[in-house]
């Protein structure tokens, strides 16, 4: 009887040690780091994960990155999939890319509008404090007209910094107009950008 108890105790101890070893191995899965730069005017939701040979997703990381900012995340090493979603743009945009990243590596990853197949990407204008939703087309025309009527010499001058460097703007009402006349920002809780051709045409 005692002999059977010893066998049972040995089996439980061995199972516990094996289970602990597997847990430790899972926790020690190799990782790497990615510095993700959001070089768009849209809020991005980024997902990074690795697929196993059976198609299971491992080590999934999901973060939200505001416009023109950057974040560093820890991801599983190996052949990973990166998915970018611009849920707040109109229409919503998505891209997916796969690449290999070595254990303990540090990768710089820049996300531009071109990743989404467009030349400009921005959050759609949402509700303001008055709970009134602006008509986006009307706002675009109003901003373009206001910027065309104003000019660099008479407006309050601004210098806005972004991934591409500093750009000069002048203020007209609630709009910040690019000195090159190729775009403007709408001022509010968040800056919303409209890109235009020369002289604020076809924004």
CSV table of C-alpha atoms in Angstrom, one decimal:
chain,number,residue,atom,x,y,z
A,1,UNK,CA,0.0,0.0,0.0
A,2,UNK,CA,2.8,2.4,0.9
A,3,UNK,CA,4.6,1.4,-2.3
A,4,UNK,CA,1.5,2.6,-4.4
A,5,UNK,CA,1.4,5.9,-2.5
A,6,UNK,CA,5.1,6.5,-3.3
A,7,UNK,CA,4.4,5.8,-7.0
A,8,UNK,CA,1.4,8.2,-7.0
A,9,UNK,CA,3.4,10.9,-5.2
A,10,UNK,CA,6.3,10.4,-7.8
A,11,UNK,CA,3.8,10.7,-10.7
A,12,UNK,CA,2.2,13.9,-9.3
A,13,UNK,CA,5.7,15.4,-8.6
A,14,UNK,CA,6.9,14.6,-12.1
A,15,UNK,CA,3.8,16.0,-13.7
A,16,UNK,CA,4.2,19.2,-11.7
A,17,UNK,CA,7.8,19.6,-12.7
A,18,UNK,CA,7.0,19.0,-16.4
A,19,UNK,CA,4.1,21.5,-16.3
A,20,UNK,CA,6.4,24.1,-14.6
A,21,UNK,CA,9.1,23.6,-17.2
A,22,UNK,CA,6.6,24.0,-20.1
A,23,UNK,CA,5.3,27.2,-18.5
A,24,UNK,CA,8.8,28.6,-18.1
A,25,UNK,CA,9.6,27.8,-21.8
A,26,UNK,CA,6.4,29.6,-22.9
A,27,UNK,CA,7.3,32.7,-20.8
A,28,UNK,CA,10.8,32.7,-22.2
A,29,UNK,CA,9.6,32.8,-25.9
A,30,UNK,CA,12.1,34.9,-27.9
A,31,UNK,CA,11.1,38.5,-28.5
A,32,UNK,CA,12.2,41.6,-30.4
A,33,UNK,CA,11.3,45.3,-30.4
A,34,UNK,CA,9.8,47.5,-33.1
A,35,UNK,CA,9.7,51.3,-33.0
A,36,UNK,CA,6.6,52.2,-35.1
A,37,UNK,CA,6.3,55.7,-36.4
A,38,UNK,CA,2.9,56.9,-37.5
A,39,UNK,CA,3.7,59.3,-40.3
A,40,UNK,CA,0.0,59.9,-41.1
A,41,UNK,CA,-2.7,62.3,-39.8
A,42,UNK,CA,-4.8,59.3,-38.8
A,43,UNK,CA,-5.1,57.3,-35.6
A,44,UNK,CA,-3.8,53.8,-36.3
A,45,UNK,CA,-4.6,50.5,-34.6
A,46,UNK,CA,-1.6,48.2,-35.1
A,47,UNK,CA,-1.5,44.5,-34.5
A,48,UNK,CA,1.6,42.3,-34.6
A,49,UNK,CA,1.6,38.5,-34.2
A,50,UNK,CA,3.3,35.3,-35.3
A,51,UNK,CA,1.5,32.3,-36.9
A,52,UNK,CA,2.5,28.8,-36.0
A,53,UNK,CA,2.8,26.0,-38.6
A,54,UNK,CA,-0.8,25.0,-37.8
A,55,UNK,CA,-2.0,28.6,-38.4
A,56,UNK,CA,-2.5,29.5,-34.7
A,57,UNK,CA,-1.7,33.1,-33.6
A,58,UNK,CA,1.0,33.5,-31.0
A,59,UNK,CA,2.2,36.6,-29.1
A,60,UNK,CA,-0.4,39.0,-30.5
A,61,UNK,CA,0.3,42.7,-29.6
A,62,UNK,CA,-2.3,45.4,-30.3
A,63,UNK,CA,-1.7,49.2,-29.8
A,64,UNK,CA,-3.3,52.4,-30.9
A,65,UNK,CA,-1.0,55.2,-32.2
A,66,UNK,CA,-2.2,58.8,-32.5
A,67,UNK,CA,-1.3,60.8,-35.7
A,68,UNK,CA,2.4,61.8,-36.2
A,69,UNK,CA,3.6,59.9,-33.1
A,70,UNK,CA,5.7,56.8,-32.5
A,71,UNK,CA,5.6,53.9,-30.0
A,72,UNK,CA,8.0,51.1,-29.2
A,73,UNK,CA,6.5,47.6,-28.7
A,74,UNK,CA,7.8,44.2,-27.8
A,75,UNK,CA,6.8,41.5,-30.3
A,76,UNK,CA,7.5,37.8,-30.8
A,77,UNK,CA,10.6,37.1,-32.8
A,78,UNK,CA,10.5,35.2,-36.0
A,79,UNK,CA,8.3,35.6,-39.1
A,80,UNK,CA,5.6,38.0,-38.0
A,81,UNK,CA,2.5,39.7,-39.5
A,82,UNK,CA,1.9,43.4,-39.0
A,83,UNK,CA,-1.7,44.7,-39.6
A,84,UNK,CA,-2.4,48.4,-39.7
A,85,UNK,CA,-6.0,49.7,-39.5
A,86,UNK,CA,-7.1,53.3,-39.9
A,87,UNK,CA,-10.6,52.9,-38.5
A,88,UNK,CA,-11.2,56.6,-38.1
A,89,UNK,CA,-10.5,57.6,-41.7
A,90,UNK,CA,-13.3,57.9,-44.3
A,91,UNK,CA,-13.3,55.3,-45.8
A,92,UNK,CA,-11.5,53.1,-43.3
A,93,UNK,CA,-8.2,51.8,-44.6
A,94,UNK,CA,-6.1,48.6,-43.9
A,95,UNK,CA,-2.8,47.1,-44.9
A,96,UNK,CA,-1.0,43.9,-44.0
A,97,UNK,CA,2.7,43.1,-44.2
A,98,UNK,CA,4.8,40.1,-43.2
A,99,UNK,CA,8.5,40.1,-42.4
A,100,UNK,CA,11.2,38.3,-40.3
A,101,UNK,CA,12.7,39.9,-37.2
A,102,UNK,CA,15.5,38.3,-35.2
A,103,UNK,CA,15.6,37.6,-31.5
A,104,UNK,CA,16.5,40.7,-29.5
A,105,UNK,CA,16.5,42.8,-32.6
A,106,UNK,CA,15.4,46.5,-32.7
A,107,UNK,CA,13.5,47.5,-35.9
A,108,UNK,CA,12.4,51.0,-37.0
A,109,UNK,CA,9.1,50.8,-38.9
A,110,UNK,CA,7.7,53.9,-40.6
A,111,UNK,CA,4.0,53.9,-41.6
A,112,UNK,CA,3.1,56.4,-44.4
A,113,UNK,CA,-0.1,56.9,-46.3
A,114,UNK,CA,1.4,55.0,-49.2
A,115,UNK,CA,1.2,51.8,-47.0
A,116,UNK,CA,-2.6,52.1,-47.3
A,117,UNK,CA,-2.5,52.8,-51.0
A,118,UNK,CA,-3.1,56.6,-50.8
A,119,UNK,CA,-1.2,59.9,-50.7
A,120,UNK,CA,-3.0,61.3,-47.7
A,121,UNK,CA,-4.6,59.7,-44.6
A,122,UNK,CA,-6.4,61.5,-41.8
A,123,UNK,CA,-9.1,60.9,-39.2
A,124,UNK,CA,-12.5,62.0,-40.3
A,125,UNK,CA,-13.9,65.0,-38.5
A,126,UNK,CA,-15.9,63.8,-35.5
A,127,UNK,CA,-18.4,65.5,-33.2
A,128,UNK,CA,-17.4,68.7,-31.4
A,129,UNK,CA,-18.5,69.8,-28.0
A,130,UNK,CA,-21.8,71.2,-29.3
A,131,UNK,CA,-22.7,67.7,-30.6
A,132,UNK,CA,-23.1,69.1,-34.1
A,133,UNK,CA,-21.5,67.0,-36.9
A,134,UNK,CA,-19.9,69.2,-39.6
A,135,UNK,CA,-20.4,68.4,-43.2
A,136,UNK,CA,-16.9,67.4,-44.3
A,137,UNK,CA,-17.3,68.8,-47.9
A,138,UNK,CA,-18.6,72.1,-46.7
A,139,UNK,CA,-15.8,72.4,-44.2
A,140,UNK,CA,-13.2,71.6,-46.9
A,141,UNK,CA,-14.6,74.3,-49.2
A,142,UNK,CA,-14.9,76.9,-46.3
A,143,UNK,CA,-11.3,76.2,-45.3
A,144,UNK,CA,-9.9,76.4,-48.8
A,145,UNK,CA,-11.7,79.7,-49.4
A,146,UNK,CA,-10.5,81.1,-46.1
A,147,UNK,CA,-6.9,80.2,-46.8
A,148,UNK,CA,-7.0,81.6,-50.3
A,149,UNK,CA,-8.4,84.9,-49.0
A,150,UNK,CA,-5.7,85.1,-46.2
A,151,UNK,CA,-2.0,85.2,-46.7
A,152,UNK,CA,1.3,84.6,-45.0
A,153,UNK,CA,2.1,88.3,-44.4
A,154,UNK,CA,-1.2,89.2,-42.6
A,155,UNK,CA,-1.9,86.0,-40.6
A,156,UNK,CA,-0.4,84.7,-37.4
A,157,UNK,CA,2.5,82.6,-38.4
A,158,UNK,CA,3.1,79.0,-37.2
A,159,UNK,CA,5.7,76.3,-37.6
A,160,UNK,CA,4.4,72.8,-37.3
A,161,UNK,CA,6.8,69.8,-36.7
A,162,UNK,CA,6.3,66.4,-38.1
A,163,UNK,CA,8.2,63.3,-39.4
A,164,UNK,CA,9.1,65.2,-42.5
A,165,UNK,CA,10.4,68.3,-40.6
A,166,UNK,CA,9.0,71.7,-40.0
A,167,UNK,CA,6.4,73.3,-42.2
A,168,UNK,CA,5.3,77.0,-42.1
A,169,UNK,CA,1.6,77.8,-41.7
A,170,UNK,CA,-0.5,81.0,-41.2
A,171,UNK,CA,-3.6,81.3,-39.2
A,172,UNK,CA,-6.9,82.4,-40.7
A,173,UNK,CA,-9.9,82.1,-38.4
A,174,UNK,CA,-10.0,78.5,-37.3
A,175,UNK,CA,-7.7,77.3,-40.1
A,176,UNK,CA,-4.0,76.9,-40.3
A,177,UNK,CA,-3.0,77.4,-43.9
A,178,UNK,CA,0.2,75.9,-45.4
A,179,UNK,CA,2.5,78.6,-46.7
A,180,UNK,CA,3.0,76.6,-49.9
A,181,UNK,CA,-0.8,76.8,-50.5
A,182,UNK,CA,-1.0,73.0,-50.7
A,183,UNK,CA,-3.1,72.2,-47.7
A,184,UNK,CA,-4.6,73.4,-44.4
A,185,UNK,CA,-5.5,72.2,-40.9
A,186,UNK,CA,-8.8,72.7,-39.1
A,187,UNK,CA,-8.2,73.6,-35.5
A,188,UNK,CA,-10.2,71.9,-32.8
A,189,UNK,CA,-9.7,69.2,-30.1
A,190,UNK,CA,-7.5,67.5,-32.8
A,191,UNK,CA,-6.0,69.0,-35.9
A,192,UNK,CA,-7.6,67.7,-39.1
A,193,UNK,CA,-5.6,68.1,-42.3
A,194,UNK,CA,-6.8,68.6,-45.9
A,195,UNK,CA,-4.3,68.3,-48.7
A,196,UNK,CA,-4.7,70.5,-51.7
A,197,UNK,CA,-3.1,71.4,-55.1
A,198,UNK,CA,-1.4,74.7,-55.5
A,199,UNK,CA,-3.5,77.8,-54.4
A,200,UNK,CA,-5.8,75.6,-52.3
A,201,UNK,CA,-7.4,74.0,-55.4
A,202,UNK,CA,-9.1,70.5,-55.4
A,203,UNK,CA,-8.5,69.8,-51.7
